[in-house]
Coordinates of C-alpha atoms in Angstrom, one line a residue:
Chain M
M1 CA 33.1 -17.4 -9.0
S2 CA 35.5 -14.9 -10.1
D3 CA 35.4 -11.0 -9.6
L4 CA 34.1 -10.0 -13.8
D5 CA 31.2 -12.9 -13.6
A6 CA 30.0 -11.2 -9.3
K7 CA 29.3 -8.1 -11.8
F8 CA 25.9 -6.5 -12.5
I9 CA 25.4 -6.3 -16.4
L10 CA 22.9 -4.4 -17.8
L11 CA 20.6 -5.7 -20.7
G12 CA 18.0 -4.1 -21.0
H13 CA 14.7 -3.1 -19.2
D14 CA 10.8 -4.6 -18.2
S15 CA 8.2 -1.7 -17.6
P16 CA 6.0 -2.6 -15.5
L17 CA 3.1 -0.6 -16.5
G18 CA 3.9 -1.5 -19.6
G19 CA 3.5 1.3 -21.0
Y20 CA 6.5 4.7 -22.2
P21 CA 7.9 7.0 -21.2
A22 CA 8.3 5.7 -17.3
I23 CA 10.3 4.6 -15.0
V24 CA 11.4 1.7 -16.0
V25 CA 13.3 -1.8 -13.6
P26 CA 16.8 -2.7 -15.4
V27 CA 17.4 -5.8 -15.8
G28 CA 20.7 -7.4 -16.4
S29 CA 23.2 -10.7 -16.1
M30 CA 25.1 -11.3 -13.0
G31 CA 27.0 -14.8 -13.1
G32 CA 25.0 -16.6 -15.8
Q33 CA 21.7 -15.3 -13.1
L34 CA 19.2 -12.6 -14.8
M35 CA 18.7 -10.1 -11.6
V36 CA 16.3 -7.4 -12.3
S37 CA 17.7 -3.8 -10.0
Y38 CA 15.1 -2.6 -7.3
T39 CA 14.9 0.5 -5.0
S40 CA 13.5 0.0 -1.7
S41 CA 13.6 2.0 2.0
K42 CA 17.0 -0.4 2.5
G43 CA 18.3 1.3 -1.1
P44 CA 19.4 -0.3 -4.2
H45 CA 19.2 -4.0 -4.1
L46 CA 19.1 -7.0 -6.8
V47 CA 16.9 -9.5 -7.8
P48 CA 17.3 -12.7 -9.6
V49 CA 14.3 -13.8 -12.0
P50 CA 13.8 -17.3 -13.9
N51 CA 16.8 -16.1 -17.1
E52 CA 13.3 -17.2 -19.6
S53 CA 12.1 -14.3 -18.1
I54 CA 10.6 -11.3 -20.6
F55 CA 12.6 -8.1 -21.0
V56 CA 13.3 -5.7 -23.6
K57 CA 16.5 -6.2 -24.9
H58 CA 19.0 -3.4 -25.3
S59 CA 20.1 -2.7 -29.2
P60 CA 24.3 -2.2 -29.3
E61 CA 23.7 1.5 -29.9
T62 CA 21.3 2.2 -26.8
T63 CA 23.7 0.1 -24.4
E64 CA 26.5 1.4 -25.0
G65 CA 24.5 4.9 -24.0
L66 CA 24.1 3.9 -20.7
S67 CA 27.0 2.5 -20.5
Q68 CA 27.6 4.8 -17.3
F69 CA 25.0 3.3 -16.0
D70 CA 25.5 1.7 -12.1
H71 CA 22.7 -0.8 -10.6
E72 CA 23.8 1.1 -7.0
R73 CA 23.3 4.8 -8.3
H74 CA 21.3 4.7 -11.0
G75 CA 17.9 4.1 -11.9
L76 CA 16.2 4.2 -15.6
F77 CA 13.6 6.1 -17.1
A78 CA 12.7 5.3 -21.2
F79 CA 11.4 7.2 -23.6
N80 CA 10.6 3.8 -25.6
A81 CA 11.5 0.3 -26.0
Q82 CA 15.7 1.6 -26.8
S83 CA 15.6 5.2 -26.1
L84 CA 16.1 5.6 -22.0
V85 CA 18.4 8.2 -20.2
V86 CA 20.2 7.1 -16.7
Y87 CA 19.4 9.2 -13.5
S88 CA 20.7 9.4 -9.7
L89 CA 19.0 7.5 -7.5
G90 CA 17.7 9.9 -4.4
A91 CA 17.6 12.9 -7.0
E92 CA 14.3 11.8 -8.3
K93 CA 12.7 15.4 -7.7
E94 CA 15.8 17.4 -10.1
F95 CA 16.2 14.2 -12.3
F96 CA 12.2 14.8 -13.5
A97 CA 12.1 18.7 -13.0
K98 CA 14.5 18.7 -15.9
L99 CA 12.8 16.3 -17.3
F100 CA 9.7 18.3 -17.3
K101 CA 11.3 21.0 -19.6
T102 CA 12.3 18.5 -22.3
E103 CA 9.5 18.1 -24.4
D104 CA 9.9 15.0 -24.8
L105 CA 6.9 13.7 -22.1
G106 CA 4.1 14.5 -24.4
A107 CA 3.2 11.1 -24.3
L108 CA 3.1 11.1 -20.4
D109 CA -0.1 9.8 -19.2
P110 CA -2.0 12.3 -17.1
F111 CA -1.8 10.5 -13.7
Y112 CA 1.3 9.4 -14.6
R113 CA 2.4 12.7 -14.9
F114 CA 0.9 14.3 -11.7
S115 CA 3.1 11.5 -9.7
L116 CA 6.2 12.6 -11.1
A117 CA 5.2 16.3 -11.4
R118 CA 4.5 15.8 -7.8
K119 CA 8.2 14.0 -7.1
A120 CA 9.8 16.6 -9.2
Q121 CA 7.8 19.7 -6.3
A122 CA 5.8 21.9 -9.7
P123 CA 3.4 23.1 -8.2
E124 CA 2.4 24.2 -11.7
L125 CA 3.1 21.2 -13.3
V126 CA 1.2 19.4 -10.1
A127 CA -1.8 21.9 -10.6
R128 CA -1.9 21.3 -14.7
A129 CA -1.7 17.8 -14.4
F130 CA -4.6 17.4 -11.2
D131 CA -6.8 19.6 -14.1
Q132 CA -6.4 17.0 -17.0
C133 CA -7.1 14.0 -14.6
V134 CA -9.8 15.1 -13.0
Q135 CA -11.3 16.4 -16.1
L136 CA -10.4 12.1 -17.4
L137 CA -12.4 11.5 -14.3
Q138 CA -15.4 13.5 -14.9
A139 CA -15.8 12.6 -18.5
N140 CA -14.9 8.8 -18.1
S141 CA -15.6 7.3 -14.6
P142 CA -17.3 10.5 -13.1
Q143 CA -18.5 8.0 -9.9
F144 CA -14.9 8.0 -8.6
A145 CA -14.0 11.9 -9.5
G146 CA -14.8 13.1 -6.4
E147 CA -12.8 10.5 -4.1
W148 CA -9.8 11.1 -6.4
I149 CA -9.7 14.6 -6.0
R150 CA -10.3 14.1 -2.1
K151 CA -7.1 11.8 -2.1
N152 CA -5.0 13.7 -4.8
R153 CA -5.5 17.8 -4.2
P154 CA -2.6 19.7 -4.7
Q155 CA -1.6 20.9 -1.0
L156 CA -2.1 23.7 -2.2
P157 CA -4.1 27.0 -1.3
P158 CA -6.9 27.4 -4.7
S159 CA -5.3 30.2 -5.3
N160 CA -2.6 28.1 -6.6
L161 CA -4.9 26.2 -9.0
L162 CA -5.7 26.9 -11.7
Y163 CA -9.6 26.9 -11.8
A164 CA -9.4 28.8 -9.0
E165 CA -11.2 31.3 -10.7
A166 CA -14.2 29.2 -12.0
L167 CA -14.9 28.1 -8.7
S168 CA -14.5 31.1 -7.2
K169 CA -17.5 31.7 -9.0
S170 CA -20.1 29.2 -6.8
P171 CA -23.1 30.2 -5.2
T172 CA -22.9 31.8 -2.3
E173 CA -23.7 30.5 0.3
D174 CA -24.5 30.6 4.3
I175 CA -21.6 28.6 6.5
T176 CA -23.1 26.1 7.6
V177 CA -24.7 24.7 4.3
L178 CA -21.7 25.2 2.6
L179 CA -19.3 23.0 5.7
H180 CA -22.7 20.7 4.9
R181 CA -22.0 20.1 1.6
W182 CA -18.3 20.0 1.3
H183 CA -18.6 17.3 4.1
E184 CA -20.9 15.6 1.8
G185 CA -18.1 15.2 -1.3
D186 CA -18.7 18.7 -3.0
Q187 CA -15.3 20.6 -3.5
A188 CA -16.8 23.7 -5.0
M189 CA -17.8 24.2 -1.4
G190 CA -15.0 24.1 -0.2
E191 CA -13.5 26.7 -2.2
E192 CA -16.4 28.4 -1.3
L193 CA -15.9 28.2 1.8
F194 CA -12.2 29.3 1.7
R195 CA -12.6 31.8 0.1
R196 CA -15.2 32.9 2.5
V197 CA -13.5 32.9 5.7
M198 CA -10.0 34.2 3.8
P199 CA -10.4 37.2 5.3
E200 CA -10.4 36.4 9.1
L201 CA -7.4 34.1 8.5
Q202 CA -5.8 36.3 6.9
R203 CA -6.1 38.5 9.7
I204 CA -5.4 36.2 12.3
A205 CA -2.4 35.6 10.7
A206 CA -2.0 39.7 10.7
R207 CA -2.5 39.1 14.5
L208 CA 0.0 36.7 15.4
R209 CA 2.2 38.5 13.5
G210 CA 2.3 41.6 15.8
R211 CA 2.7 39.0 18.6
E212 CA 5.2 36.9 17.4
R213 CA 8.4 37.0 19.3
S214 CA 11.5 37.8 16.9
S215 CA 12.9 33.7 17.4
F216 CA 9.6 32.7 15.6
S217 CA 9.2 34.1 12.3
L218 CA 5.7 33.1 10.4
Q219 CA 5.1 34.4 7.0
R220 CA 1.0 35.2 6.3
T221 CA 1.0 32.8 3.4
E222 CA 2.1 30.0 5.1
L223 CA 0.2 29.8 7.8
V224 CA -3.2 30.7 5.1
N225 CA -1.5 27.5 3.0
E226 CA -1.1 25.5 7.1
I227 CA -4.7 26.5 7.9
Y228 CA -6.1 25.6 4.9
L229 CA -4.8 22.1 4.7
K230 CA -5.7 21.8 8.7
L231 CA -9.1 22.4 6.8
L232 CA -9.3 19.7 4.6
D233 CA -7.5 16.6 6.7
A234 CA -10.5 17.9 9.3
N235 CA -13.4 17.7 6.0
Y236 CA -12.4 14.0 5.9
A237 CA -13.4 13.2 9.5
I238 CA -15.7 15.5 11.2
D239 CA -19.2 15.9 10.5
W240 CA -19.4 19.9 11.1
Q241 CA -22.4 21.3 13.0
D242 CA -22.2 24.6 12.2
R243 CA -20.2 27.7 11.9
G244 CA -19.7 27.8 15.2
H245 CA -18.1 24.0 15.2
F246 CA -15.7 25.2 12.5
F247 CA -14.4 28.0 13.8
A248 CA -13.5 26.1 17.2
I249 CA -12.1 23.2 14.9
Y250 CA -9.7 25.9 12.5
T251 CA -8.4 27.7 16.0
I252 CA -7.6 24.3 17.5
K253 CA -6.4 23.3 14.2
L254 CA -4.1 26.6 14.1
R255 CA -3.1 26.4 17.9
R256 CA -1.9 22.2 16.8
F257 CA 0.2 24.0 14.0
L258 CA 2.1 27.3 16.2
I259 CA 3.1 25.2 19.0
D260 CA 4.2 22.4 16.6
R261 CA 6.6 25.5 14.5
A262 CA 7.3 26.7 18.8
R263 CA 8.1 23.1 19.7
A264 CA 10.9 22.7 16.3
K265 CA 12.5 26.6 18.1
P266 CA 12.8 25.7 22.2
T267 CA 13.5 30.0 21.8
A268 CA 10.0 31.3 20.6
E269 CA 7.8 32.2 23.4
L270 CA 3.8 31.3 21.8
L271 CA 2.4 29.4 24.9
S272 CA 0.8 31.8 27.4
V273 CA 0.4 30.8 30.7
E274 CA -0.5 34.0 31.6
E275 CA -3.7 32.9 32.8
V276 CA -2.7 30.5 35.0
P277 CA -3.3 31.1 38.9
E278 CA -0.1 31.3 41.0
G279 CA -1.7 28.5 43.1
K280 CA -1.9 26.4 40.0
M281 CA 1.7 26.1 39.1
A282 CA 2.0 23.8 41.9
G283 CA 5.9 24.2 42.4
R284 CA 6.0 23.8 38.5
N285 CA 8.4 25.9 36.1
R286 CA 7.0 28.0 33.5
L287 CA 8.3 25.2 30.9
E288 CA 6.3 22.3 32.8
V289 CA 3.5 24.3 33.5
R290 CA 2.7 24.8 29.4
L291 CA 3.5 21.6 28.7
A292 CA 0.4 20.5 31.2
V293 CA -1.9 23.0 29.7
D294 CA -0.6 21.9 26.4
Q295 CA -1.4 18.1 26.7
L296 CA -5.0 19.5 28.8
L297 CA -6.2 20.8 26.3
E298 CA -5.3 18.2 23.2
Q299 CA -7.7 15.9 25.9
M300 CA -10.2 19.0 26.3
E301 CA -10.3 19.0 22.1
K302 CA -11.5 15.5 22.4
E303 CA -13.9 16.3 25.3
L304 CA -15.2 19.7 24.5
P305 CA -14.4 20.7 21.4
V306 CA -16.1 23.4 21.1
T307 CA -15.2 25.2 24.4
C308 CA -11.7 24.0 23.4
G309 CA -12.0 26.3 20.5
I310 CA -13.3 29.5 22.1
L311 CA -10.8 29.6 25.0
V312 CA -8.3 28.9 22.5
A313 CA -9.7 32.1 21.1
K314 CA -9.4 33.7 24.4
T315 CA -5.8 32.3 25.9
Y316 CA -3.5 32.1 22.7
F317 CA -5.1 33.8 20.2
G318 CA -5.7 37.7 21.5
Y319 CA -9.5 37.6 20.7
E320 CA -11.7 40.0 22.1
V321 CA -15.5 38.6 23.7
K322 CA -17.3 40.5 20.9
E323 CA -14.6 39.2 18.3
I324 CA -15.6 35.4 19.3
M325 CA -19.1 36.3 19.2
E326 CA -19.0 36.7 16.0
N327 CA -17.4 34.2 14.3
F328 CA -19.0 31.9 16.8
N329 CA -22.3 33.3 16.0
L330 CA -23.2 32.5 19.5
S331 CA -24.4 35.0 22.2
Q332 CA -21.8 36.8 24.5
R333 CA -23.4 34.7 27.4
T334 CA -23.0 31.5 26.1
V335 CA -18.8 33.1 24.4
E336 CA -18.6 33.7 28.3
R337 CA -20.0 30.5 29.8
H338 CA -17.9 27.9 27.4
L339 CA -14.7 30.3 29.3
Y340 CA -15.9 29.9 32.6
V341 CA -16.3 26.2 32.2
G342 CA -12.8 26.0 29.3
R343 CA -11.1 27.7 32.9
K344 CA -12.8 26.2 35.2
W345 CA -11.8 22.4 33.1
L346 CA -8.2 23.2 32.6
F347 CA -7.3 24.5 36.1
E348 CA -8.9 22.1 37.3
R349 CA -7.1 18.8 36.2
L350 CA -4.2 21.4 36.8
S351 CA -4.2 21.1 40.0
Chain O
M1 CA -16.4 -36.9 -3.1
D2 CA -18.3 -34.4 -1.2
S3 CA -17.2 -33.4 3.2
G4 CA -19.6 -36.2 3.9
D5 CA -17.7 -39.4 2.3
R6 CA -14.1 -37.9 2.4
L7 CA -10.8 -39.0 4.1
K8 CA -11.0 -35.4 7.0
S9 CA -7.5 -34.3 7.2
D10 CA -5.9 -34.0 10.6
L11 CA -6.5 -30.0 11.0
E12 CA -9.7 -30.5 9.9
S13 CA -10.1 -33.8 12.6
E14 CA -8.5 -32.0 15.6
L15 CA -10.7 -28.3 14.7
D16 CA -13.9 -31.2 15.4
K17 CA -13.0 -32.5 17.9
E18 CA -12.0 -28.9 19.6
S19 CA -15.0 -26.6 21.5
T20 CA -15.8 -23.5 19.7
P21 CA -17.7 -21.1 20.9
A22 CA -21.0 -20.2 19.4
E23 CA -19.9 -16.6 19.2
L24 CA -16.8 -16.5 16.8
P25 CA -14.7 -13.6 15.1
R26 CA -16.8 -12.1 12.3
G27 CA -16.2 -13.1 8.6
L28 CA -13.2 -11.1 7.4
P29 CA -12.9 -9.6 3.4
L30 CA -10.3 -11.6 1.3
A31 CA -8.2 -10.1 -0.4
H32 CA -6.0 -10.6 -4.6
L33 CA -3.4 -9.6 -5.2
T34 CA -2.5 -9.5 -9.3
V35 CA -0.1 -7.2 -11.6
Y36 CA -1.1 -4.4 -13.1
R37 CA -0.5 -5.9 -16.9
W38 CA -3.5 -8.0 -16.3
I39 CA -5.7 -5.1 -14.6
E40 CA -6.8 -4.3 -18.6
M41 CA -7.8 -8.0 -19.0
I42 CA -9.4 -8.8 -15.4
L43 CA -11.9 -6.2 -15.6
Q44 CA -13.4 -6.7 -19.6
V45 CA -13.8 -10.4 -18.1
G46 CA -15.2 -9.3 -15.4
R47 CA -13.7 -12.1 -12.7
L48 CA -10.5 -13.2 -11.2
K49 CA -9.5 -17.2 -13.2
P50 CA -7.9 -19.9 -11.3
R51 CA -4.6 -20.3 -13.0
P52 CA -2.0 -23.2 -13.2
C53 CA -0.7 -23.9 -9.7
K54 CA 2.7 -25.8 -9.8
Y55 CA 2.8 -27.5 -6.4
L56 CA -0.8 -28.5 -6.3
K57 CA -0.7 -29.1 -10.2
K58 CA -4.4 -27.7 -10.7
D59 CA -5.3 -24.3 -11.4
L60 CA -6.5 -22.6 -8.4
L61 CA -7.2 -19.0 -7.4
Y62 CA -5.3 -17.7 -4.7
L63 CA -6.4 -15.0 -2.3
S64 CA -5.8 -14.4 1.9
Y65 CA -8.0 -13.8 4.2
G66 CA -8.1 -10.5 6.0
G67 CA -5.8 -8.8 4.0
V68 CA -3.1 -7.8 2.0
F69 CA -0.3 -10.2 3.1
Y70 CA 0.9 -11.9 0.1
R71 CA 4.9 -10.8 -0.3
T72 CA 6.8 -11.1 -3.0
S73 CA 9.6 -9.3 -5.1
K74 CA 9.1 -11.8 -7.8
L75 CA 5.0 -11.7 -8.9
Q76 CA 4.0 -14.9 -10.5
T77 CA 3.8 -13.9 -14.5
E78 CA 6.4 -14.8 -17.5
Q79 CA 7.6 -10.6 -17.4
A80 CA 10.8 -9.8 -14.9
S81 CA 9.1 -7.4 -13.2
E82 CA 5.9 -6.3 -12.0
L83 CA 3.5 -4.0 -10.3
P84 CA 1.0 -4.7 -7.7
V85 CA -2.9 -4.5 -8.1
A86 CA -4.4 -5.7 -4.8
L87 CA -7.8 -6.7 -5.0
V88 CA -10.5 -7.0 -1.5
L89 CA -13.3 -8.7 -1.7
S90 CA -16.1 -9.1 0.4
P91 CA -16.7 -12.2 3.4
T92 CA -19.4 -13.2 0.7
V93 CA -16.8 -14.7 -1.9
M94 CA -16.4 -17.2 1.2
D95 CA -18.9 -19.1 -0.8
M96 CA -16.8 -19.8 -3.7
I97 CA -14.0 -20.7 -1.7
S98 CA -13.0 -24.4 -1.8
R99 CA -9.6 -24.8 0.5
L100 CA -7.9 -23.2 3.6
F101 CA -4.8 -23.1 4.4
P102 CA -3.4 -21.9 8.3
F103 CA -0.4 -20.3 6.1
D104 CA 0.7 -19.5 3.1
S105 CA 1.3 -22.9 0.8
G106 CA 3.4 -21.6 -1.8
A107 CA 5.9 -20.6 0.9
V108 CA 5.9 -24.3 2.7
A109 CA 5.9 -25.9 -0.5
S110 CA 8.6 -23.4 -1.9
K111 CA 11.3 -24.5 2.0
Q112 CA 10.6 -20.4 2.9
F113 CA 10.1 -21.3 6.0
G114 CA 13.6 -22.5 6.8
P115 CA 14.7 -26.5 7.0
E116 CA 12.7 -27.4 9.8
W117 CA 9.8 -26.5 9.0
A118 CA 9.8 -28.2 5.7
E119 CA 10.6 -31.0 7.6
K120 CA 8.3 -30.5 10.5
L121 CA 5.2 -29.2 8.1
T122 CA 6.1 -32.4 5.1
G123 CA 2.9 -33.7 3.6
F124 CA 0.9 -30.2 4.8
E125 CA -1.3 -30.4 1.5
N126 CA -3.2 -33.3 3.6
R127 CA -2.3 -33.1 6.5
F128 CA -2.7 -28.6 7.2
C129 CA -5.5 -28.6 4.5
I130 CA -9.4 -28.0 4.9
N131 CA -11.2 -28.6 2.3
T132 CA -15.3 -26.8 3.1
G133 CA -18.1 -26.3 1.6
N134 CA -18.4 -23.8 4.8
A135 CA -15.0 -21.8 4.2
L136 CA -16.3 -19.0 5.7
R137 CA -17.4 -20.6 9.8
D138 CA -13.9 -22.5 9.1
A139 CA -11.5 -19.7 8.4
R140 CA -13.5 -17.9 11.6
R141 CA -12.7 -21.2 12.8
L142 CA -8.8 -21.5 12.7
V143 CA -8.8 -17.7 13.8
Y144 CA -10.3 -18.4 17.1
H145 CA -8.5 -21.0 17.6
L146 CA -4.7 -20.3 16.4
F147 CA -5.3 -16.1 16.8
E148 CA -8.3 -16.1 19.5
T149 CA -9.5 -12.1 17.6
N150 CA -9.4 -10.9 14.7
S151 CA -7.6 -7.4 15.9
Q152 CA -4.9 -10.3 17.5
Y153 CA -4.8 -12.2 13.4
L154 CA -5.2 -9.2 11.1
R155 CA -1.6 -7.6 14.0
G156 CA 0.1 -11.6 13.7
I157 CA 0.2 -12.1 16.8
P158 CA -0.9 -15.7 17.5
R159 CA -2.0 -17.5 20.8
K160 CA 0.6 -18.8 22.7
N161 CA 1.4 -23.0 22.6
T162 CA 1.0 -24.0 26.5
H163 CA 0.0 -27.8 25.8
K164 CA 2.3 -28.5 24.2
D165 CA 1.8 -31.9 22.0
E166 CA 1.7 -33.8 19.8
S167 CA -1.1 -32.6 17.9
I168 CA -1.9 -30.7 14.9
L169 CA -2.7 -27.8 16.2
S170 CA 0.6 -27.2 19.0
L171 CA 2.5 -28.0 16.2
L172 CA 0.6 -25.0 14.0
R173 CA 1.0 -23.0 17.3
E174 CA 4.5 -24.0 17.8
F175 CA 4.8 -22.8 13.7
L176 CA 2.5 -19.5 14.6
N177 CA 4.6 -18.5 17.4
S178 CA 8.3 -19.2 16.3
N179 CA 10.6 -16.4 15.4
L180 CA 11.5 -16.4 11.7
S181 CA 12.7 -12.5 10.9
S182 CA 16.1 -14.3 10.2
L183 CA 14.8 -15.9 7.2
G184 CA 13.2 -12.7 6.1
I185 CA 9.4 -14.2 6.4
D186 CA 6.5 -11.9 6.9
H187 CA 3.2 -12.3 7.6
R188 CA 2.7 -15.0 4.9
Q189 CA 3.6 -17.3 8.7
R190 CA 0.7 -15.9 9.6
T191 CA -1.5 -15.8 7.5
I192 CA -5.0 -17.8 6.5
E193 CA -4.7 -18.8 2.3
A194 CA -8.0 -18.8 0.5
I195 CA -8.7 -21.1 -2.4
A196 CA -10.5 -21.4 -5.3
E197 CA -11.0 -23.6 -7.8
I198 CA -13.9 -21.8 -10.4
P199 CA -13.9 -17.8 -11.6
I200 CA -15.1 -15.3 -8.6
N201 CA -16.7 -12.7 -10.3
L202 CA -15.3 -9.1 -9.5
G203 CA -19.1 -7.7 -9.6
R204 CA -21.2 -8.8 -6.3
H205 CA -17.8 -9.1 -4.3
V206 CA -15.0 -6.5 -5.2
V207 CA -15.0 -3.9 -2.7
W208 CA -11.4 -2.0 -2.9
I209 CA -8.9 -1.9 -5.4
G210 CA -5.0 -0.5 -5.4
F211 CA -2.9 -0.2 -8.0
P212 CA -0.4 2.9 -9.7
N213 CA -1.3 5.5 -10.5
Y214 CA -1.4 5.2 -14.2
D215 CA -4.3 5.4 -16.7
T216 CA -6.3 5.9 -13.4
D217 CA -10.2 7.7 -15.3
K218 CA -9.5 3.1 -17.5
V219 CA -9.1 1.5 -14.7
L220 CA -11.6 3.1 -12.4
Q221 CA -14.0 2.7 -15.7
G222 CA -13.6 -0.5 -16.2
L223 CA -14.5 -1.6 -12.6
Y224 CA -17.2 0.6 -12.3
R225 CA -18.5 -1.6 -15.5
C226 CA -17.9 -4.8 -13.3
T227 CA -19.9 -3.4 -9.8
E228 CA -22.5 -1.0 -11.3
P229 CA -24.1 0.3 -10.3
D230 CA -22.2 -0.2 -6.6
V231 CA -18.9 2.4 -6.1
P232 CA -16.4 0.4 -4.7
Q233 CA -13.1 2.6 -3.1
F234 CA -10.1 3.2 -4.0
D235 CA -6.6 3.8 -3.6
T236 CA -3.5 4.4 -5.8
Y237 CA 0.0 5.4 -5.8
D238 CA 2.9 6.7 -7.1
Y239 CA 5.7 4.8 -9.0
T240 CA 8.1 7.7 -9.4
Q241 CA 11.2 4.4 -8.4
N242 CA 12.2 1.4 -10.2
F243 CA 10.6 0.1 -6.4
N244 CA 10.8 -3.3 -5.4
P245 CA 7.0 -5.3 -5.6
A246 CA 7.3 -6.7 -2.2
E247 CA 7.3 -2.9 -0.5
M248 CA 4.2 -2.0 -2.8
A249 CA 2.2 -4.7 -1.9
K250 CA 3.1 -3.7 1.8
L251 CA 2.1 -0.8 0.7
L252 CA -1.0 -1.5 -0.9
E253 CA -1.8 -3.1 2.7
E254 CA -1.7 -0.9 4.9
K255 CA -4.3 1.0 2.3
A256 CA -6.5 -2.1 1.8
Y257 CA -6.6 -1.8 6.3
E258 CA -7.0 1.4 6.8
S259 CA -9.8 2.4 3.8
V260 CA -12.1 -1.3 4.4
I261 CA -10.2 -3.5 6.7
K262 CA -10.2 -1.7 9.6
R263 CA -13.8 -1.3 10.4
H264 CA -14.3 -5.1 9.8
T265 CA -12.6 -5.2 13.8
R266 CA -14.7 -3.3 14.4
I267 CA -17.5 -5.0 14.5
P268 CA -18.4 -5.9 17.9

């Protein structure tokens, strides 16, 4: 086979979605064999297909316009059968972001628009497309709307979503009731819940900013966003019991987030071991004790979630017993009992 | 010809001789892989129809037992490219299955497992086929004798071939334990294939669908028309690159497992 034969020659494309505008699959010939160009985790590659396969052949004008196409570096986006543009593989984010600034995507299916906007990491476009998709689902297939929302909700606090204002007008209800209804799939109750706990989340953020070391820079918005996401995740898996359970879980989630941050910055000193009695250090240095405590808390979280949340609130976030009583809706005696049990559980295992 | 008067395949005869415990692994759901271009039509008629099979020369509907295991970069249509859609059907659909194979018969027929295994598995249509009137029981028997448990089957871990002999089960275990990764072989080597010769109604059976996030409201609307009042589960994937369909199928396998298959493995 000569070098000329071995070259991939673009002949046309196929739109596996069956419509436009869309990403399309380049179809070409190589040494007399029809090939399609795919992208995978290993990069671009050609796959032979039967020579009689059906695809859209490019007109001479289209072919000329795509003369720079190189299957190893490029993908194709088609507005219609003969109007296509080349984009660089691996630079889809930038390509879609630019594409959305043009007026050429009016006919785009809203769900596909949502996918492409997510790829472009364009929060406003994502939120707008999300709203449109939700409206379509509620109109045409309401049985599935809640599930689709749960799986596709843009990972942003509701203040960034266009419909946040409407949702914030939900009826006020006790947090435990809100939790149960949220867990059952009522997204509006989740929004209301978040609105209710926001002041407390902001207080925590402010408190942490006061405590943080210079190497650990934490933005309030970032923290609040993160907690919101953690709560969303938790809602799918946890059958909430009451307000105390909710605060325990978010305290634990927040601690885990902060520990991950601290691990990413080895100089950060977030994990306090001041409370660990000297005798329990057992010849280990502070870092070793921190890691041991960290592992044990993960274990405690599974066995005694509320106790763990209270201990974390006190030890890591500097809550006073009175504040824990308010947030967890517990008596002073009960909070103190949880702290006693938690410390005992932890120190016994540290030995 | 029913199973009473027809000639049994080698595999059927051997399975009958093996001692089988009273408690077999639980029945698993079945998966069918189709293409996005067809989904509107499938949901419109509300059923999956057998299609011409070039190897067995009949109209057949192929499904995989326990998960979305089918992989190919060229899905079986005339188009140059396709996006996969996966449907998972409840184990009750096994009533419609008339034939089982302990591997992907298409991959054997097209010699994808290499020349050595093409030779050893020659005549697979008759030797390894289970023509069955009780596919659920027979699929569970295959899982037990070849993998022992559902968990091992789903992870592709076959029983060791400890007693090598001339038997068909020994040959099958040797095949299942062979490392064919150099041939780019995937889970199909260790898949139980289920074949129906009659259409399968979605309404009674579909429990999950996975498809590209495109016209999603209409796909789900069509699905609900078939399954009402049941609301199946679903997942979508984003099509933001000219992805290889085989990779998309792998993604669907994982999503189906997480959404519906996994819980079947937990039933005691």
